[in-house]
């Protein structure tokens, strides 16, 4: 009998290759955009002449619009099965940011970035809200998109980067939520001037998203952390 021919390894399908290339490109672009937004904000705050907060907002916001709006694609990715993220969790994560960027910052940027001061130190609630969002969002997304870019591309995720991915949310998520709430709260007045319905919509968001939505997302991230730790054991 003739010797059995060795089976040749099956080449990867072009569809899987395109998916890998697309997701690597998407995550890398998102990483670069968030890194730029975060560094740009930080540079404006550095001495000896820190930029006034309203001017920082004016300078950073156009790129923030593009950067955060790009995340809408993640809902599509989840819906068509391109990634394994749950659809509803992804919708909640993206929708809250879109509301802040387009529903709060876009129409009411001058108000939520600080017109009403508290105390005598000149620091305003809106300032803390905007800076808190930029810090929490920026660091979180740099870590997250960097993690996914390294993972999908096949380069491999360094241990320290994995640790940051599954541990920093304990601090960054509460910072982000509280900062977002400050900005929404400050927008209630001008939103009421536009439409009472919009004001009450924002009130409903505060009343529902904070105790319910934030709990769901926070516990989801804790569950993801447990899964990641189990894989290492």
PDB file of C-alpha atoms in Angstrom:
ATOM      1  CA  UNK A   1       0.000   0.000   0.000  1.00  0.00           C
ATOM      2  CA  UNK A   2       1.257   3.482  -0.728  1.00  0.00           C
ATOM      3  CA  UNK A   3       2.151   5.510   2.349  1.00  0.00           C
ATOM      4  CA  UNK A   4      -0.602   7.627   3.752  1.00  0.00           C
ATOM      5  CA  UNK A   5      -0.225  11.193   2.725  1.00  0.00           C
ATOM      6  CA  UNK A   6       0.114  13.600   5.586  1.00  0.00           C
ATOM      7  CA  UNK A   7      -2.839  15.902   5.943  1.00  0.00           C
ATOM      8  CA  UNK A   8      -1.968  19.434   5.092  1.00  0.00           C
ATOM      9  CA  UNK A   9      -2.835  22.122   7.633  1.00  0.00           C
ATOM     10  CA  UNK A  10      -5.971  23.963   6.665  1.00  0.00           C
ATOM     11  CA  UNK A  11      -5.355  27.637   5.938  1.00  0.00           C
ATOM     12  CA  UNK A  12      -7.368  30.132   7.890  1.00  0.00           C
ATOM     13  CA  UNK A  13     -10.406  31.399   6.069  1.00  0.00           C
ATOM     14  CA  UNK A  14     -10.189  34.853   4.556  1.00  0.00           C
ATOM     15  CA  UNK A  15     -13.198  35.851   6.656  1.00  0.00           C
ATOM     16  CA  UNK A  16     -11.347  35.176   9.913  1.00  0.00           C
ATOM     17  CA  UNK A  17      -8.298  37.043   8.645  1.00  0.00           C
ATOM     18  CA  UNK A  18     -10.392  40.072   7.683  1.00  0.00           C
ATOM     19  CA  UNK A  19     -12.132  39.978  11.062  1.00  0.00           C
ATOM     20  CA  UNK A  20      -8.779  39.933  12.853  1.00  0.00           C
ATOM     21  CA  UNK A  21      -7.409  42.774  10.730  1.00  0.00           C
ATOM     22  CA  UNK A  22     -10.544  44.869  11.199  1.00  0.00           C
ATOM     23  CA  UNK A  23     -10.706  44.422  14.984  1.00  0.00           C
ATOM     24  CA  UNK A  24      -6.980  45.089  15.354  1.00  0.00           C
ATOM     25  CA  UNK A  25      -7.334  48.258  13.290  1.00  0.00           C
ATOM     26  CA  UNK A  26     -10.457  49.392  15.177  1.00  0.00           C
ATOM     27  CA  UNK A  27      -8.899  48.874  18.595  1.00  0.00           C
ATOM     28  CA  UNK A  28      -5.601  50.481  17.580  1.00  0.00           C
ATOM     29  CA  UNK A  29      -7.327  53.579  16.163  1.00  0.00           C
ATOM     30  CA  UNK A  30      -9.494  53.868  19.285  1.00  0.00           C
ATOM     31  CA  UNK A  31      -6.392  53.501  21.473  1.00  0.00           C
ATOM     32  CA  UNK A  32      -4.590  56.287  19.605  1.00  0.00           C
ATOM     33  CA  UNK A  33      -7.614  58.605  19.725  1.00  0.00           C
ATOM     34  CA  UNK A  34      -8.164  58.139  23.470  1.00  0.00           C
ATOM     35  CA  UNK A  35      -4.462  58.538  24.150  1.00  0.00           C
ATOM     36  CA  UNK A  36      -4.475  61.816  22.222  1.00  0.00           C
ATOM     37  CA  UNK A  37      -7.558  63.119  24.070  1.00  0.00           C
ATOM     38  CA  UNK A  38      -6.107  62.210  27.452  1.00  0.00           C
ATOM     39  CA  UNK A  39      -2.631  63.614  26.843  1.00  0.00           C
ATOM     40  CA  UNK A  40      -4.105  66.777  25.322  1.00  0.00           C
ATOM     41  CA  UNK A  41      -6.201  67.328  28.460  1.00  0.00           C
ATOM     42  CA  UNK A  42      -3.237  66.635  30.743  1.00  0.00           C
ATOM     43  CA  UNK A  43      -0.914  69.011  28.897  1.00  0.00           C
ATOM     44  CA  UNK A  44      -3.449  71.826  29.281  1.00  0.00           C
ATOM     45  CA  UNK A  45      -3.413  71.322  33.055  1.00  0.00           C
ATOM     46  CA  UNK A  46       0.343  71.375  33.541  1.00  0.00           C
ATOM     47  CA  UNK A  47       2.051  74.394  35.133  1.00  0.00           C
ATOM     48  CA  UNK A  48       3.338  77.014  34.889  1.00  0.00           C
ATOM     49  CA  UNK A  49       0.323  78.340  33.001  1.00  0.00           C
ATOM     50  CA  UNK A  50      -2.594  75.892  33.153  1.00  0.00           C
ATOM     51  CA  UNK A  51      -5.269  76.533  30.551  1.00  0.00           C
ATOM     52  CA  UNK A  52      -8.671  77.674  31.902  1.00  0.00           C
ATOM     53  CA  UNK A  53     -11.198  74.834  31.995  1.00  0.00           C
ATOM     54  CA  UNK A  54     -13.605  76.351  29.433  1.00  0.00           C
ATOM     55  CA  UNK A  55     -10.716  76.643  26.963  1.00  0.00           C
ATOM     56  CA  UNK A  56      -9.610  73.056  27.653  1.00  0.00           C
ATOM     57  CA  UNK A  57     -13.141  71.927  26.881  1.00  0.00           C
ATOM     58  CA  UNK A  58     -13.167  73.949  23.651  1.00  0.00           C
ATOM     59  CA  UNK A  59      -9.846  72.455  22.573  1.00  0.00           C
ATOM     60  CA  UNK A  60     -10.514  68.834  23.530  1.00  0.00           C
ATOM     61  CA  UNK A  61     -14.216  68.427  22.774  1.00  0.00           C
ATOM     62  CA  UNK A  62     -14.099  68.150  18.928  1.00  0.00           C
ATOM     63  CA  UNK A  63     -11.756  65.150  19.098  1.00  0.00           C
ATOM     64  CA  UNK A  64     -13.716  63.698  22.018  1.00  0.00           C
ATOM     65  CA  UNK A  65     -16.870  63.796  19.870  1.00  0.00           C
ATOM     66  CA  UNK A  66     -15.225  61.722  17.157  1.00  0.00           C
ATOM     67  CA  UNK A  67     -13.495  59.378  19.573  1.00  0.00           C
ATOM     68  CA  UNK A  68     -16.572  58.544  21.630  1.00  0.00           C
ATOM     69  CA  UNK A  69     -18.917  58.375  18.647  1.00  0.00           C
ATOM     70  CA  UNK A  70     -16.688  55.716  17.122  1.00  0.00           C
ATOM     71  CA  UNK A  71     -17.711  53.444  20.011  1.00  0.00           C
ATOM     72  CA  UNK A  72     -21.188  53.156  18.470  1.00  0.00           C
ATOM     73  CA  UNK A  73     -19.621  50.542  16.206  1.00  0.00           C
ATOM     74  CA  UNK A  74     -19.191  48.328  19.261  1.00  0.00           C
ATOM     75  CA  UNK A  75     -22.958  47.869  19.478  1.00  0.00           C
ATOM     76  CA  UNK A  76     -22.906  46.622  15.885  1.00  0.00           C
ATOM     77  CA  UNK A  77     -19.923  44.376  16.627  1.00  0.00           C
ATOM     78  CA  UNK A  78     -21.852  42.764  19.472  1.00  0.00           C
ATOM     79  CA  UNK A  79     -25.112  42.427  17.525  1.00  0.00           C
ATOM     80  CA  UNK A  80     -23.545  40.629  14.544  1.00  0.00           C
ATOM     81  CA  UNK A  81     -21.343  38.422  16.719  1.00  0.00           C
ATOM     82  CA  UNK A  82     -18.039  39.980  15.737  1.00  0.00           C
ATOM     83  CA  UNK A  83     -17.143  40.076  19.446  1.00  0.00           C
ATOM     84  CA  UNK A  84     -18.479  38.081  22.388  1.00  0.00           C
ATOM     85  CA  UNK A  85     -19.641  41.073  24.455  1.00  0.00           C
ATOM     86  CA  UNK A  86     -23.331  40.936  25.524  1.00  0.00           C
ATOM     87  CA  UNK A  87     -25.477  43.279  23.441  1.00  0.00           C
ATOM     88  CA  UNK A  88     -27.384  44.892  26.321  1.00  0.00           C
ATOM     89  CA  UNK A  89     -24.264  45.496  28.393  1.00  0.00           C
ATOM     90  CA  UNK A  90     -22.558  47.061  25.386  1.00  0.00           C
ATOM     91  CA  UNK A  91     -25.585  49.270  24.676  1.00  0.00           C
ATOM     92  CA  UNK A  92     -25.640  50.503  28.285  1.00  0.00           C
ATOM     93  CA  UNK A  93     -21.921  51.270  28.290  1.00  0.00           C
ATOM     94  CA  UNK A  94     -21.965  53.156  25.006  1.00  0.00           C
ATOM     95  CA  UNK A  95     -25.324  54.925  25.483  1.00  0.00           C
ATOM     96  CA  UNK A  96     -24.306  56.581  28.745  1.00  0.00           C
ATOM     97  CA  UNK A  97     -21.212  58.086  27.124  1.00  0.00           C
ATOM     98  CA  UNK A  98     -23.106  59.184  24.019  1.00  0.00           C
ATOM     99  CA  UNK A  99     -25.656  60.930  26.245  1.00  0.00           C
ATOM    100  CA  UNK A 100     -22.879  62.835  27.998  1.00  0.00           C
ATOM    101  CA  UNK A 101     -20.974  63.785  24.845  1.00  0.00           C
ATOM    102  CA  UNK A 102     -23.922  64.634  22.583  1.00  0.00           C
ATOM    103  CA  UNK A 103     -26.829  65.223  24.972  1.00  0.00           C
ATOM    104  CA  UNK A 104     -25.003  67.188  27.680  1.00  0.00           C
ATOM    105  CA  UNK A 105     -21.648  68.535  26.494  1.00  0.00           C
ATOM    106  CA  UNK A 106     -22.789  69.465  22.996  1.00  0.00           C
ATOM    107  CA  UNK A 107     -25.776  71.704  23.901  1.00  0.00           C
ATOM    108  CA  UNK A 108     -24.733  72.760  27.423  1.00  0.00           C
ATOM    109  CA  UNK A 109     -20.933  72.708  27.388  1.00  0.00           C
ATOM    110  CA  UNK A 110     -20.632  76.268  28.679  1.00  0.00           C
ATOM    111  CA  UNK A 111     -22.708  75.403  31.748  1.00  0.00           C
ATOM    112  CA  UNK A 112     -21.454  71.948  32.668  1.00  0.00           C
ATOM    113  CA  UNK A 113     -17.830  73.025  32.440  1.00  0.00           C
ATOM    114  CA  UNK A 114     -18.337  75.387  35.322  1.00  0.00           C
ATOM    115  CA  UNK A 115     -20.242  78.596  35.750  1.00  0.00           C
ATOM    116  CA  UNK A 116     -21.533  78.111  39.295  1.00  0.00           C
ATOM    117  CA  UNK A 117     -18.746  77.958  41.847  1.00  0.00           C
ATOM    118  CA  UNK A 118     -18.751  76.206  45.222  1.00  0.00           C
ATOM    119  CA  UNK A 119     -16.642  77.257  48.166  1.00  0.00           C
ATOM    120  CA  UNK A 120     -14.021  79.946  47.988  1.00  0.00           C
ATOM    121  CA  UNK A 121     -11.261  78.161  46.148  1.00  0.00           C
ATOM    122  CA  UNK A 122     -12.592  78.863  42.668  1.00  0.00           C
ATOM    123  CA  UNK A 123     -13.096  75.186  41.895  1.00  0.00           C
ATOM    124  CA  UNK A 124     -16.440  74.456  40.271  1.00  0.00           C
ATOM    125  CA  UNK A 125     -18.594  71.352  40.286  1.00  0.00           C
ATOM    126  CA  UNK A 126     -18.703  71.330  36.505  1.00  0.00           C
ATOM    127  CA  UNK A 127     -14.923  71.475  36.345  1.00  0.00           C
ATOM    128  CA  UNK A 128     -14.633  68.389  38.485  1.00  0.00           C
ATOM    129  CA  UNK A 129     -17.275  66.641  36.410  1.00  0.00           C
ATOM    130  CA  UNK A 130     -15.563  67.281  33.091  1.00  0.00           C
ATOM    131  CA  UNK A 131     -12.056  66.534  34.358  1.00  0.00           C
ATOM    132  CA  UNK A 132     -13.297  63.430  36.151  1.00  0.00           C
ATOM    133  CA  UNK A 133     -14.888  62.158  32.952  1.00  0.00           C
ATOM    134  CA  UNK A 134     -11.752  62.799  30.929  1.00  0.00           C
ATOM    135  CA  UNK A 135      -9.553  61.076  33.519  1.00  0.00           C
ATOM    136  CA  UNK A 136     -11.804  58.053  34.071  1.00  0.00           C
ATOM    137  CA  UNK A 137     -12.757  57.618  30.420  1.00  0.00           C
ATOM    138  CA  UNK A 138      -9.269  58.247  29.084  1.00  0.00           C
ATOM    139  CA  UNK A 139      -7.342  55.896  31.368  1.00  0.00           C
ATOM    140  CA  UNK A 140     -10.027  53.205  31.133  1.00  0.00           C
ATOM    141  CA  UNK A 141     -10.126  53.261  27.347  1.00  0.00           C
ATOM    142  CA  UNK A 142      -6.357  53.411  26.881  1.00  0.00           C
ATOM    143  CA  UNK A 143      -6.097  50.252  28.982  1.00  0.00           C
ATOM    144  CA  UNK A 144      -9.110  48.545  27.374  1.00  0.00           C
ATOM    145  CA  UNK A 145      -8.346  49.243  23.721  1.00  0.00           C
ATOM    146  CA  UNK A 146      -4.657  48.542  24.248  1.00  0.00           C
ATOM    147  CA  UNK A 147      -5.576  45.199  25.808  1.00  0.00           C
ATOM    148  CA  UNK A 148      -7.874  44.246  22.927  1.00  0.00           C
ATOM    149  CA  UNK A 149      -5.438  45.428  20.253  1.00  0.00           C
ATOM    150  CA  UNK A 150      -2.669  43.262  21.701  1.00  0.00           C
ATOM    151  CA  UNK A 151      -5.016  40.323  22.231  1.00  0.00           C
ATOM    152  CA  UNK A 152      -6.694  40.309  18.812  1.00  0.00           C
ATOM    153  CA  UNK A 153      -3.482  40.928  16.882  1.00  0.00           C
ATOM    154  CA  UNK A 154      -1.880  37.893  18.471  1.00  0.00           C
ATOM    155  CA  UNK A 155       1.028  39.861  19.922  1.00  0.00           C
ATOM    156  CA  UNK A 156       0.047  38.832  23.438  1.00  0.00           C
ATOM    157  CA  UNK A 157      -0.969  40.853  26.481  1.00  0.00           C
ATOM    158  CA  UNK A 158       1.752  41.530  29.094  1.00  0.00           C
ATOM    159  CA  UNK A 159       0.825  40.473  32.614  1.00  0.00           C
ATOM    160  CA  UNK A 160       0.886  44.021  33.966  1.00  0.00           C
ATOM    161  CA  UNK A 161      -1.501  45.171  31.221  1.00  0.00           C
ATOM    162  CA  UNK A 162      -3.895  42.353  32.070  1.00  0.00           C
ATOM    163  CA  UNK A 163      -3.734  43.347  35.738  1.00  0.00           C
ATOM    164  CA  UNK A 164      -4.605  46.939  34.835  1.00  0.00           C
ATOM    165  CA  UNK A 165      -7.478  45.758  32.633  1.00  0.00           C
ATOM    166  CA  UNK A 166      -9.162  43.780  35.409  1.00  0.00           C
ATOM    167  CA  UNK A 167      -8.375  45.886  38.477  1.00  0.00           C
ATOM    168  CA  UNK A 168      -8.333  49.615  37.740  1.00  0.00           C
ATOM    169  CA  UNK A 169     -12.102  49.728  37.177  1.00  0.00           C
ATOM    170  CA  UNK A 170     -12.592  49.464  40.942  1.00  0.00           C
ATOM    171  CA  UNK A 171     -11.450  53.092  41.164  1.00  0.00           C
ATOM    172  CA  UNK A 172     -12.051  54.437  37.668  1.00  0.00           C
ATOM    173  CA  UNK A 173     -15.683  53.340  37.335  1.00  0.00           C
ATOM    174  CA  UNK A 174     -16.931  55.137  40.494  1.00  0.00           C
ATOM    175  CA  UNK A 175     -14.934  58.204  39.425  1.00  0.00           C
ATOM    176  CA  UNK A 176     -16.524  58.125  35.978  1.00  0.00           C
ATOM    177  CA  UNK A 177     -20.079  57.600  37.255  1.00  0.00           C
ATOM    178  CA  UNK A 178     -19.859  60.376  39.852  1.00  0.00           C
ATOM    179  CA  UNK A 179     -18.368  62.776  37.305  1.00  0.00           C
ATOM    180  CA  UNK A 180     -21.078  61.957  34.773  1.00  0.00           C
ATOM    181  CA  UNK A 181     -23.765  62.547  37.417  1.00  0.00           C
ATOM    182  CA  UNK A 182     -22.297  65.960  38.237  1.00  0.00           C
ATOM    183  CA  UNK A 183     -22.507  66.984  34.596  1.00  0.00           C
ATOM    184  CA  UNK A 184     -26.043  65.669  34.132  1.00  0.00           C
ATOM    185  CA  UNK A 185     -27.171  67.398  37.337  1.00  0.00           C
ATOM    186  CA  UNK A 186     -25.699  70.701  36.200  1.00  0.00           C
ATOM    187  CA  UNK A 187     -27.484  70.347  32.865  1.00  0.00           C
ATOM    188  CA  UNK A 188     -30.944  69.982  34.424  1.00  0.00           C
ATOM    189  CA  UNK A 189     -31.559  73.740  34.534  1.00  0.00           C
ATOM    190  CA  UNK A 190     -30.653  74.533  30.907  1.00  0.00           C
ATOM    191  CA  UNK A 191     -32.342  71.328  29.765  1.00  0.00           C
ATOM    192  CA  UNK A 192     -35.553  72.550  31.393  1.00  0.00           C
ATOM    193  CA  UNK A 193     -35.228  75.816  29.474  1.00  0.00           C
ATOM    194  CA  UNK A 194     -35.074  73.828  26.238  1.00  0.00           C
ATOM    195  CA  UNK A 195     -37.899  71.438  27.123  1.00  0.00           C
ATOM    196  CA  UNK A 196     -39.414  70.232  30.416  1.00  0.00           C
ATOM    197  CA  UNK A 197     -39.568  66.761  28.876  1.00  0.00           C
ATOM    198  CA  UNK A 198     -35.808  66.749  28.340  1.00  0.00           C
ATOM    199  CA  UNK A 199     -35.226  67.802  31.918  1.00  0.00           C
ATOM    200  CA  UNK A 200     -37.400  64.986  33.245  1.00  0.00           C
ATOM    201  CA  UNK A 201     -35.711  62.551  30.902  1.00  0.00           C
ATOM    202  CA  UNK A 202     -32.388  63.462  32.501  1.00  0.00           C
ATOM    203  CA  UNK A 203     -33.946  63.136  35.950  1.00  0.00           C
ATOM    204  CA  UNK A 204     -35.133  59.654  34.968  1.00  0.00           C
ATOM    205  CA  UNK A 205     -31.635  58.810  33.757  1.00  0.00           C
ATOM    206  CA  UNK A 206     -30.204  59.793  37.127  1.00  0.00           C
ATOM    207  CA  UNK A 207     -32.924  57.898  38.940  1.00  0.00           C
ATOM    208  CA  UNK A 208     -32.618  54.689  36.921  1.00  0.00           C
ATOM    209  CA  UNK A 209     -29.109  54.463  35.494  1.00  0.00           C
ATOM    210  CA  UNK A 210     -27.244  55.268  38.695  1.00  0.00           C
ATOM    211  CA  UNK A 211     -28.803  52.654  41.023  1.00  0.00           C
ATOM    212  CA  UNK A 212     -29.673  50.051  38.357  1.00  0.00           C
ATOM    213  CA  UNK A 213     -27.513  50.492  35.268  1.00  0.00           C
ATOM    214  CA  UNK A 214     -24.293  51.259  37.124  1.00  0.00           C
ATOM    215  CA  UNK A 215     -24.859  48.244  39.393  1.00  0.00           C
ATOM    216  CA  UNK A 216     -25.332  45.956  36.379  1.00  0.00           C
ATOM    217  CA  UNK A 217     -22.201  47.254  34.659  1.00  0.00           C
ATOM    218  CA  UNK A 218     -20.086  47.204  37.820  1.00  0.00           C
ATOM    219  CA  UNK A 219     -21.046  43.625  38.688  1.00  0.00           C
ATOM    220  CA  UNK A 220     -20.510  42.628  35.041  1.00  0.00           C
ATOM    221  CA  UNK A 221     -16.931  43.892  35.236  1.00  0.00           C
ATOM    222  CA  UNK A 222     -16.398  42.041  38.522  1.00  0.00           C
ATOM    223  CA  UNK A 223     -17.677  38.853  36.845  1.00  0.00           C
ATOM    224  CA  UNK A 224     -15.311  39.409  33.895  1.00  0.00           C
ATOM    225  CA  UNK A 225     -12.453  39.776  36.344  1.00  0.00           C
ATOM    226  CA  UNK A 226     -13.342  36.473  38.023  1.00  0.00           C
ATOM    227  CA  UNK A 227     -13.420  34.702  34.653  1.00  0.00           C
ATOM    228  CA  UNK A 228     -10.019  36.129  33.753  1.00  0.00           C
ATOM    229  CA  UNK A 229      -8.551  35.011  37.072  1.00  0.00           C
ATOM    230  CA  UNK A 230      -9.975  31.492  36.679  1.00  0.00           C
ATOM    231  CA  UNK A 231      -8.270  31.121  33.293  1.00  0.00           C
ATOM    232  CA  UNK A 232      -4.916  31.847  34.940  1.00  0.00           C
ATOM    233  CA  UNK A 233      -5.418  29.187  37.630  1.00  0.00           C
TER     234      UNK A 233
END
